[in-house]
């Protein structure tokens, strides 16, 4: 058992390193090729934050470990709201922009509801995946259009600073060397990402068998919390720095991408059969956490410490109920 846990942690560390290198290499390469910062931010950086969930769920689906694949996404979305926003609000009350309440939060709730409806027949088919991924392209297109309008008005200052959160702007010795190095960095990052995810899935399955719980439970707990740790670190640090927009946007954006991008692509590549039990507990809980954010955030446009504690306690109760 100790060996499996050690391998799981090792896989998690390799997964994170791979995701970081993939995003850094791809972003630098795109920048060297003259791609606009907003395009990098809406594609490479946005996908990079969900890449751990994506690779883990895709490999799990290909290995026919559907419980881990689907449990990872549902568990991550619950953890993002209950655990991450809960802790972040306890660190510092989170001010919520009006635009989040009017646009992003309704989109997250709508996507979660659509995902739940799709699972009623206990499968994620190719067509389900195509619908979700097409919706993602529309979502990115909408934000790209709005961002380009802002870019013209602000000379790209705000958008450039956001894209640069994941882009290291250090000067390189020469452009050709930079492109080669960044291409290699992205390739190695992708290899580490796949290798780490593979190690996590294999050890996760073995842990489930040793403990005597289902793969779904492992996906909902160990795997989902593990793949959500980058979001936790980002949101907590942002809360401490009083950068509430990053804390809140990080979680809501991740939940939208997890369903539309991860489930969308996984559904098209390796359609999933879904355990019927998810329809009666885990999915309703995911919806409940998503919907609960609206009244909690609407009170004074702030998610305060008491509301953060409510989310955190709710997440704790959810985990206890799983066992």
Short mmCIF file of C-alpha atoms in Angstrom, two decimals:
data_model
loop_
_atom_site.label_atom_id
_atom_site.label_comp_id
_atom_site.label_asym_id
_atom_site.label_seq_id
_atom_site.Cartn_x
_atom_site.Cartn_y
_atom_site.Cartn_z
CA UNK A 1 0.00 0.00 0.00
CA UNK A 2 2.82 2.43 0.91
CA UNK A 3 4.43 1.79 -2.48
CA UNK A 4 1.19 2.59 -4.33
CA UNK A 5 0.72 5.82 -2.35
CA UNK A 6 4.33 6.79 -3.05
CA UNK A 7 3.87 6.13 -6.77
CA UNK A 8 0.65 8.17 -6.75
CA UNK A 9 2.45 11.15 -5.18
CA UNK A 10 5.37 10.75 -7.59
CA UNK A 11 2.95 10.67 -10.52
CA UNK A 12 1.28 13.82 -9.19
CA UNK A 13 4.60 15.68 -8.96
CA UNK A 14 5.63 14.58 -12.47
CA UNK A 15 2.18 15.60 -13.74
CA UNK A 16 2.55 19.13 -12.34
CA UNK A 17 6.08 19.54 -13.67
CA UNK A 18 4.95 18.38 -17.10
CA UNK A 19 1.97 20.77 -17.14
CA UNK A 20 4.19 23.69 -16.12
CA UNK A 21 6.80 22.94 -18.79
CA UNK A 22 4.18 22.35 -21.47
CA UNK A 23 2.48 25.69 -20.80
CA UNK A 24 5.77 27.58 -20.46
CA UNK A 25 7.31 26.09 -23.61
CA UNK A 26 4.14 26.48 -25.69
CA UNK A 27 3.52 30.03 -24.52
CA UNK A 28 7.09 31.16 -25.19
CA UNK A 29 7.07 29.48 -28.60
CA UNK A 30 3.76 31.10 -29.54
CA UNK A 31 5.09 34.46 -28.41
CA UNK A 32 8.27 34.00 -30.46
CA UNK A 33 6.10 33.22 -33.50
CA UNK A 34 4.20 36.48 -33.05
CA UNK A 35 0.96 35.10 -31.61
CA UNK A 36 -0.97 37.76 -29.70
CA UNK A 37 -0.98 37.50 -25.87
CA UNK A 38 -4.79 37.30 -25.76
CA UNK A 39 -4.76 34.26 -28.05
CA UNK A 40 -2.14 32.60 -25.84
CA UNK A 41 -4.16 33.41 -22.73
CA UNK A 42 -7.44 32.06 -24.12
CA UNK A 43 -5.93 28.86 -25.52
CA UNK A 44 -2.58 27.63 -24.21
CA UNK A 45 -2.78 29.09 -20.71
CA UNK A 46 -6.48 28.32 -20.26
CA UNK A 47 -6.04 24.73 -21.43
CA UNK A 48 -2.86 24.39 -19.39
CA UNK A 49 -4.72 24.91 -16.12
CA UNK A 50 -7.00 21.97 -16.96
CA UNK A 51 -4.31 19.78 -18.53
CA UNK A 52 -3.80 17.59 -15.41
CA UNK A 53 -7.53 16.75 -15.30
CA UNK A 54 -7.58 16.25 -19.07
CA UNK A 55 -4.65 13.84 -19.35
CA UNK A 56 -5.65 11.84 -16.24
CA UNK A 57 -9.26 11.47 -17.42
CA UNK A 58 -8.27 10.65 -21.01
CA UNK A 59 -5.78 7.95 -19.99
CA UNK A 60 -8.24 6.54 -17.46
CA UNK A 61 -10.94 6.37 -20.15
CA UNK A 62 -8.57 4.67 -22.61
CA UNK A 63 -7.67 2.14 -19.91
CA UNK A 64 -11.39 1.52 -19.29
CA UNK A 65 -11.17 2.99 -15.78
CA UNK A 66 -14.29 5.08 -16.36
CA UNK A 67 -14.80 5.56 -12.63
CA UNK A 68 -11.55 7.48 -12.29
CA UNK A 69 -12.13 9.37 -15.56
CA UNK A 70 -15.58 10.71 -14.70
CA UNK A 71 -15.00 10.86 -10.94
CA UNK A 72 -11.95 13.05 -11.48
CA UNK A 73 -13.97 15.75 -13.26
CA UNK A 74 -16.99 15.69 -10.96
CA UNK A 75 -14.74 15.59 -7.91
CA UNK A 76 -12.52 18.40 -9.23
CA UNK A 77 -15.50 20.67 -9.85
CA UNK A 78 -16.85 20.02 -6.36
CA UNK A 79 -13.40 20.53 -4.81
CA UNK A 80 -12.89 23.76 -6.78
CA UNK A 81 -15.98 25.30 -5.21
CA UNK A 82 -16.16 23.68 -1.77
CA UNK A 83 -12.49 23.27 -0.94
CA UNK A 84 -10.68 25.95 -2.95
CA UNK A 85 -13.17 28.83 -2.78
CA UNK A 86 -13.95 27.86 0.81
CA UNK A 87 -10.32 28.10 1.91
CA UNK A 88 -9.69 31.21 -0.21
CA UNK A 89 -12.65 33.04 1.36
CA UNK A 90 -11.41 32.09 4.83
CA UNK A 91 -8.00 33.55 3.99
CA UNK A 92 -9.58 36.80 2.77
CA UNK A 93 -13.18 37.69 1.77
CA UNK A 94 -13.49 37.54 -2.00
CA UNK A 95 -14.99 40.50 -3.84
CA UNK A 96 -17.00 39.31 -6.85
CA UNK A 97 -17.21 41.43 -10.00
CA UNK A 98 -20.67 42.04 -11.43
CA UNK A 99 -19.58 40.54 -14.76
CA UNK A 100 -18.88 37.21 -13.06
CA UNK A 101 -22.41 37.09 -11.64
CA UNK A 102 -23.94 38.03 -14.99
CA UNK A 103 -21.81 35.92 -17.35
CA UNK A 104 -19.31 33.36 -16.06
CA UNK A 105 -21.30 31.99 -13.12
CA UNK A 106 -24.50 31.40 -15.17
CA UNK A 107 -22.35 29.71 -17.85
CA UNK A 108 -20.80 27.41 -15.23
CA UNK A 109 -24.24 26.52 -13.82
CA UNK A 110 -25.65 25.99 -17.33
CA UNK A 111 -22.73 23.78 -18.38
CA UNK A 112 -23.03 21.73 -15.17
CA UNK A 113 -26.76 21.26 -15.80
CA UNK A 114 -26.17 20.25 -19.43
CA UNK A 115 -23.52 17.75 -18.28
CA UNK A 116 -25.99 16.26 -15.79
CA UNK A 117 -28.70 15.91 -18.44
CA UNK A 118 -26.23 14.21 -20.79
CA UNK A 119 -25.43 11.62 -18.12
CA UNK A 120 -29.06 10.57 -17.65
CA UNK A 121 -28.57 7.78 -20.19
CA UNK A 122 -25.46 6.69 -18.24
CA UNK A 123 -22.96 7.43 -21.00
CA UNK A 124 -20.93 10.19 -22.58
CA UNK A 125 -21.09 9.55 -26.30
CA UNK A 126 -19.10 10.99 -29.18
CA UNK A 127 -21.96 13.38 -29.92
CA UNK A 128 -22.15 14.52 -26.30
CA UNK A 129 -18.44 15.27 -26.45
CA UNK A 130 -18.81 17.11 -29.75
CA UNK A 131 -21.60 19.30 -28.36
CA UNK A 132 -19.56 20.19 -25.28
CA UNK A 133 -16.39 20.93 -27.24
CA UNK A 134 -18.30 23.01 -29.80
CA UNK A 135 -19.74 24.99 -26.90
CA UNK A 136 -16.20 25.56 -25.64
CA UNK A 137 -15.13 26.96 -29.01
CA UNK A 138 -18.10 29.33 -28.92
CA UNK A 139 -17.24 30.35 -25.35
CA UNK A 140 -13.61 31.07 -26.29
CA UNK A 141 -14.74 32.90 -29.43
CA UNK A 142 -17.05 35.13 -27.39
CA UNK A 143 -14.29 36.04 -24.95
CA UNK A 144 -11.80 36.51 -27.79
CA UNK A 145 -14.15 38.95 -29.51
CA UNK A 146 -14.70 40.95 -26.31
CA UNK A 147 -11.01 40.84 -25.44
CA UNK A 148 -10.04 42.18 -28.85
CA UNK A 149 -12.38 45.15 -28.32
CA UNK A 150 -10.79 45.82 -24.95
CA UNK A 151 -7.36 45.41 -26.50
CA UNK A 152 -8.01 48.24 -28.93
CA UNK A 153 -9.16 50.51 -26.12
CA UNK A 154 -6.44 49.70 -23.61
CA UNK A 155 -3.48 49.00 -25.90
CA UNK A 156 -3.36 45.41 -24.64
CA UNK A 157 -2.01 46.36 -21.18
CA UNK A 158 -4.45 44.36 -19.05
CA UNK A 159 -4.64 41.38 -21.38
CA UNK A 160 -0.87 41.22 -21.75
CA UNK A 161 -0.38 41.19 -17.98
CA UNK A 162 -2.86 38.32 -17.58
CA UNK A 163 -1.29 36.26 -20.34
CA UNK A 164 2.12 36.86 -18.82
CA UNK A 165 1.10 35.05 -15.61
CA UNK A 166 2.18 31.90 -17.39
CA UNK A 167 4.74 33.40 -19.77
CA UNK A 168 8.31 34.03 -18.73
CA UNK A 169 9.52 37.10 -20.59
CA UNK A 170 13.24 36.58 -20.05
CA UNK A 171 15.33 37.57 -23.05
CA UNK A 172 16.82 34.65 -24.94
CA UNK A 173 20.19 34.61 -26.69
CA UNK A 174 18.82 34.14 -30.19
CA UNK A 175 15.41 33.55 -31.73
CA UNK A 176 16.20 30.22 -33.41
CA UNK A 177 17.75 28.81 -30.24
CA UNK A 178 14.76 30.05 -28.25
CA UNK A 179 12.30 28.34 -30.58
CA UNK A 180 14.20 25.06 -30.47
CA UNK A 181 14.56 25.15 -26.69
CA UNK A 182 10.90 25.99 -26.16
CA UNK A 183 9.77 23.30 -28.59
CA UNK A 184 11.83 20.74 -26.69
CA UNK A 185 10.51 22.09 -23.37
CA UNK A 186 6.92 21.67 -24.58
CA UNK A 187 7.59 18.14 -25.89
CA UNK A 188 9.30 17.05 -22.67
CA UNK A 189 6.48 18.67 -20.68
CA UNK A 190 3.88 16.72 -22.66
CA UNK A 191 5.81 13.48 -22.11
CA UNK A 192 6.02 14.12 -18.36
CA UNK A 193 2.34 15.04 -18.28
CA UNK A 194 1.35 11.75 -19.90
CA UNK A 195 3.82 9.74 -17.81
CA UNK A 196 2.70 11.31 -14.54
CA UNK A 197 -0.97 10.82 -15.38
CA UNK A 198 -0.36 7.19 -16.31
CA UNK A 199 1.38 6.61 -12.97
CA UNK A 200 -1.48 8.28 -11.09
CA UNK A 201 -4.16 6.21 -12.83
CA UNK A 202 -2.34 2.90 -12.33
CA UNK A 203 -1.52 3.53 -8.67
CA UNK A 204 -5.01 4.93 -8.07
CA UNK A 205 -6.61 1.73 -9.34
CA UNK A 206 -4.31 -0.37 -7.12
CA UNK A 207 -5.08 1.81 -4.07
CA UNK A 208 -8.81 1.39 -4.71
CA UNK A 209 -8.42 -2.39 -4.81
CA UNK A 210 -6.28 -2.45 -1.66
CA UNK A 211 -8.64 -0.24 0.35
CA UNK A 212 -11.72 -1.93 -1.02
CA UNK A 213 -13.43 1.15 -2.46
CA UNK A 214 -14.59 1.78 -6.01
CA UNK A 215 -12.51 3.56 -8.63
CA UNK A 216 -15.17 6.27 -8.66
CA UNK A 217 -14.44 7.11 -5.01
CA UNK A 218 -10.71 7.28 -5.74
CA UNK A 219 -11.44 9.55 -8.71
CA UNK A 220 -13.73 11.75 -6.60
CA UNK A 221 -11.20 12.11 -3.78
CA UNK A 222 -7.49 11.36 -4.25
CA UNK A 223 -7.30 12.01 -7.98
CA UNK A 224 -9.62 15.03 -8.12
CA UNK A 225 -8.02 16.81 -5.17
CA UNK A 226 -4.58 16.01 -6.56
CA UNK A 227 -5.33 17.49 -9.98
CA UNK A 228 -6.96 20.54 -8.33
CA UNK A 229 -3.94 21.48 -6.22
CA UNK A 230 -2.61 24.03 -8.78
CA UNK A 231 -5.96 25.86 -8.64
CA UNK A 232 -5.83 25.73 -4.82
CA UNK A 233 -2.35 27.26 -4.72
CA UNK A 234 -3.25 29.97 -7.25
CA UNK A 235 -6.52 30.94 -5.55
CA UNK A 236 -5.14 31.01 -2.00
CA UNK A 237 -2.11 33.11 -2.99
CA UNK A 238 -4.39 35.46 -4.96
CA UNK A 239 -6.73 35.78 -1.96
CA UNK A 240 -3.81 36.71 0.29
CA UNK A 241 -2.78 39.37 -2.23
CA UNK A 242 -6.37 40.70 -2.34
CA UNK A 243 -6.65 39.70 -6.01
CA UNK A 244 -10.19 38.33 -5.72
CA UNK A 245 -10.85 38.36 -9.46
CA UNK A 246 -8.09 35.80 -10.00
CA UNK A 247 -9.27 33.56 -7.12
CA UNK A 248 -12.88 33.48 -8.31
CA UNK A 249 -12.14 33.47 -12.05
CA UNK A 250 -9.62 30.66 -11.64
CA UNK A 251 -12.24 28.36 -10.09
CA UNK A 252 -15.17 29.21 -12.36
CA UNK A 253 -13.02 29.05 -15.49
CA UNK A 254 -11.54 25.72 -14.43
CA UNK A 255 -15.00 24.21 -13.84
CA UNK A 256 -16.19 25.35 -17.27
CA UNK A 257 -13.08 23.96 -18.99
CA UNK A 258 -13.22 20.68 -17.06
CA UNK A 259 -16.63 19.87 -18.50
CA UNK A 260 -16.55 21.47 -21.94
CA UNK A 261 -12.93 20.76 -22.82
CA UNK A 262 -11.95 17.67 -20.82
CA UNK A 263 -15.23 15.76 -21.01
CA UNK A 264 -15.78 17.07 -24.54
CA UNK A 265 -12.49 15.71 -25.91
CA UNK A 266 -12.55 12.53 -23.80
CA UNK A 267 -16.10 11.82 -24.99
CA UNK A 268 -15.06 12.13 -28.64
CA UNK A 269 -11.90 10.03 -28.24
CA UNK A 270 -13.06 7.38 -25.77
CA UNK A 271 -16.83 7.45 -25.03
CA UNK A 272 -17.60 6.71 -21.38
CA UNK A 273 -20.07 4.45 -19.61
CA UNK A 274 -21.22 6.12 -16.40
CA UNK A 275 -22.15 4.43 -13.12
CA UNK A 276 -25.86 4.93 -12.36
CA UNK A 277 -25.11 5.80 -8.75
CA UNK A 278 -23.53 9.11 -9.80
CA UNK A 279 -26.95 10.37 -10.87
CA UNK A 280 -28.33 10.18 -7.33
CA UNK A 281 -25.55 11.71 -5.24
CA UNK A 282 -22.34 13.03 -6.81
CA UNK A 283 -23.93 14.88 -9.75
CA UNK A 284 -26.65 16.53 -7.61
CA UNK A 285 -23.93 17.60 -5.16
CA UNK A 286 -21.91 19.13 -8.01
CA UNK A 287 -25.00 21.02 -9.18
CA UNK A 288 -25.81 22.10 -5.62
CA UNK A 289 -22.34 23.58 -5.08
CA UNK A 290 -22.52 25.38 -8.44
CA UNK A 291 -25.98 26.86 -7.85
CA UNK A 292 -25.21 27.74 -4.20
CA UNK A 293 -22.46 30.10 -5.33
CA UNK A 294 -25.01 32.49 -6.85
CA UNK A 295 -26.87 33.50 -3.64
CA UNK A 296 -23.65 33.33 -1.61
CA UNK A 297 -21.78 35.67 -3.97
CA UNK A 298 -24.74 37.95 -4.60
CA UNK A 299 -24.88 39.11 -0.95
CA UNK A 300 -22.94 42.33 -1.23
CA UNK A 301 -20.98 40.94 -4.18
CA UNK A 302 -18.63 39.33 -1.66
CA UNK A 303 -17.93 35.74 -0.63
CA UNK A 304 -17.18 36.31 3.06
CA UNK A 305 -15.48 34.11 5.64
CA UNK A 306 -18.73 32.66 7.01
CA UNK A 307 -19.83 31.69 3.50
CA UNK A 308 -16.37 30.24 2.85
CA UNK A 309 -16.71 28.16 6.01
CA UNK A 310 -20.12 26.92 4.82
CA UNK A 311 -18.60 25.77 1.52
CA UNK A 312 -15.68 24.07 3.29
CA UNK A 313 -17.94 22.26 5.78
CA UNK A 314 -20.19 21.20 2.91
CA UNK A 315 -17.19 19.73 1.10
CA UNK A 316 -16.13 17.89 4.26
CA UNK A 317 -19.61 16.37 4.61
CA UNK A 318 -19.50 15.29 0.96
CA UNK A 319 -16.17 13.48 1.47
CA UNK A 320 -17.44 11.76 4.65
CA UNK A 321 -20.58 10.58 2.84
CA UNK A 322 -18.46 8.95 0.12
CA UNK A 323 -17.00 6.54 2.66
#
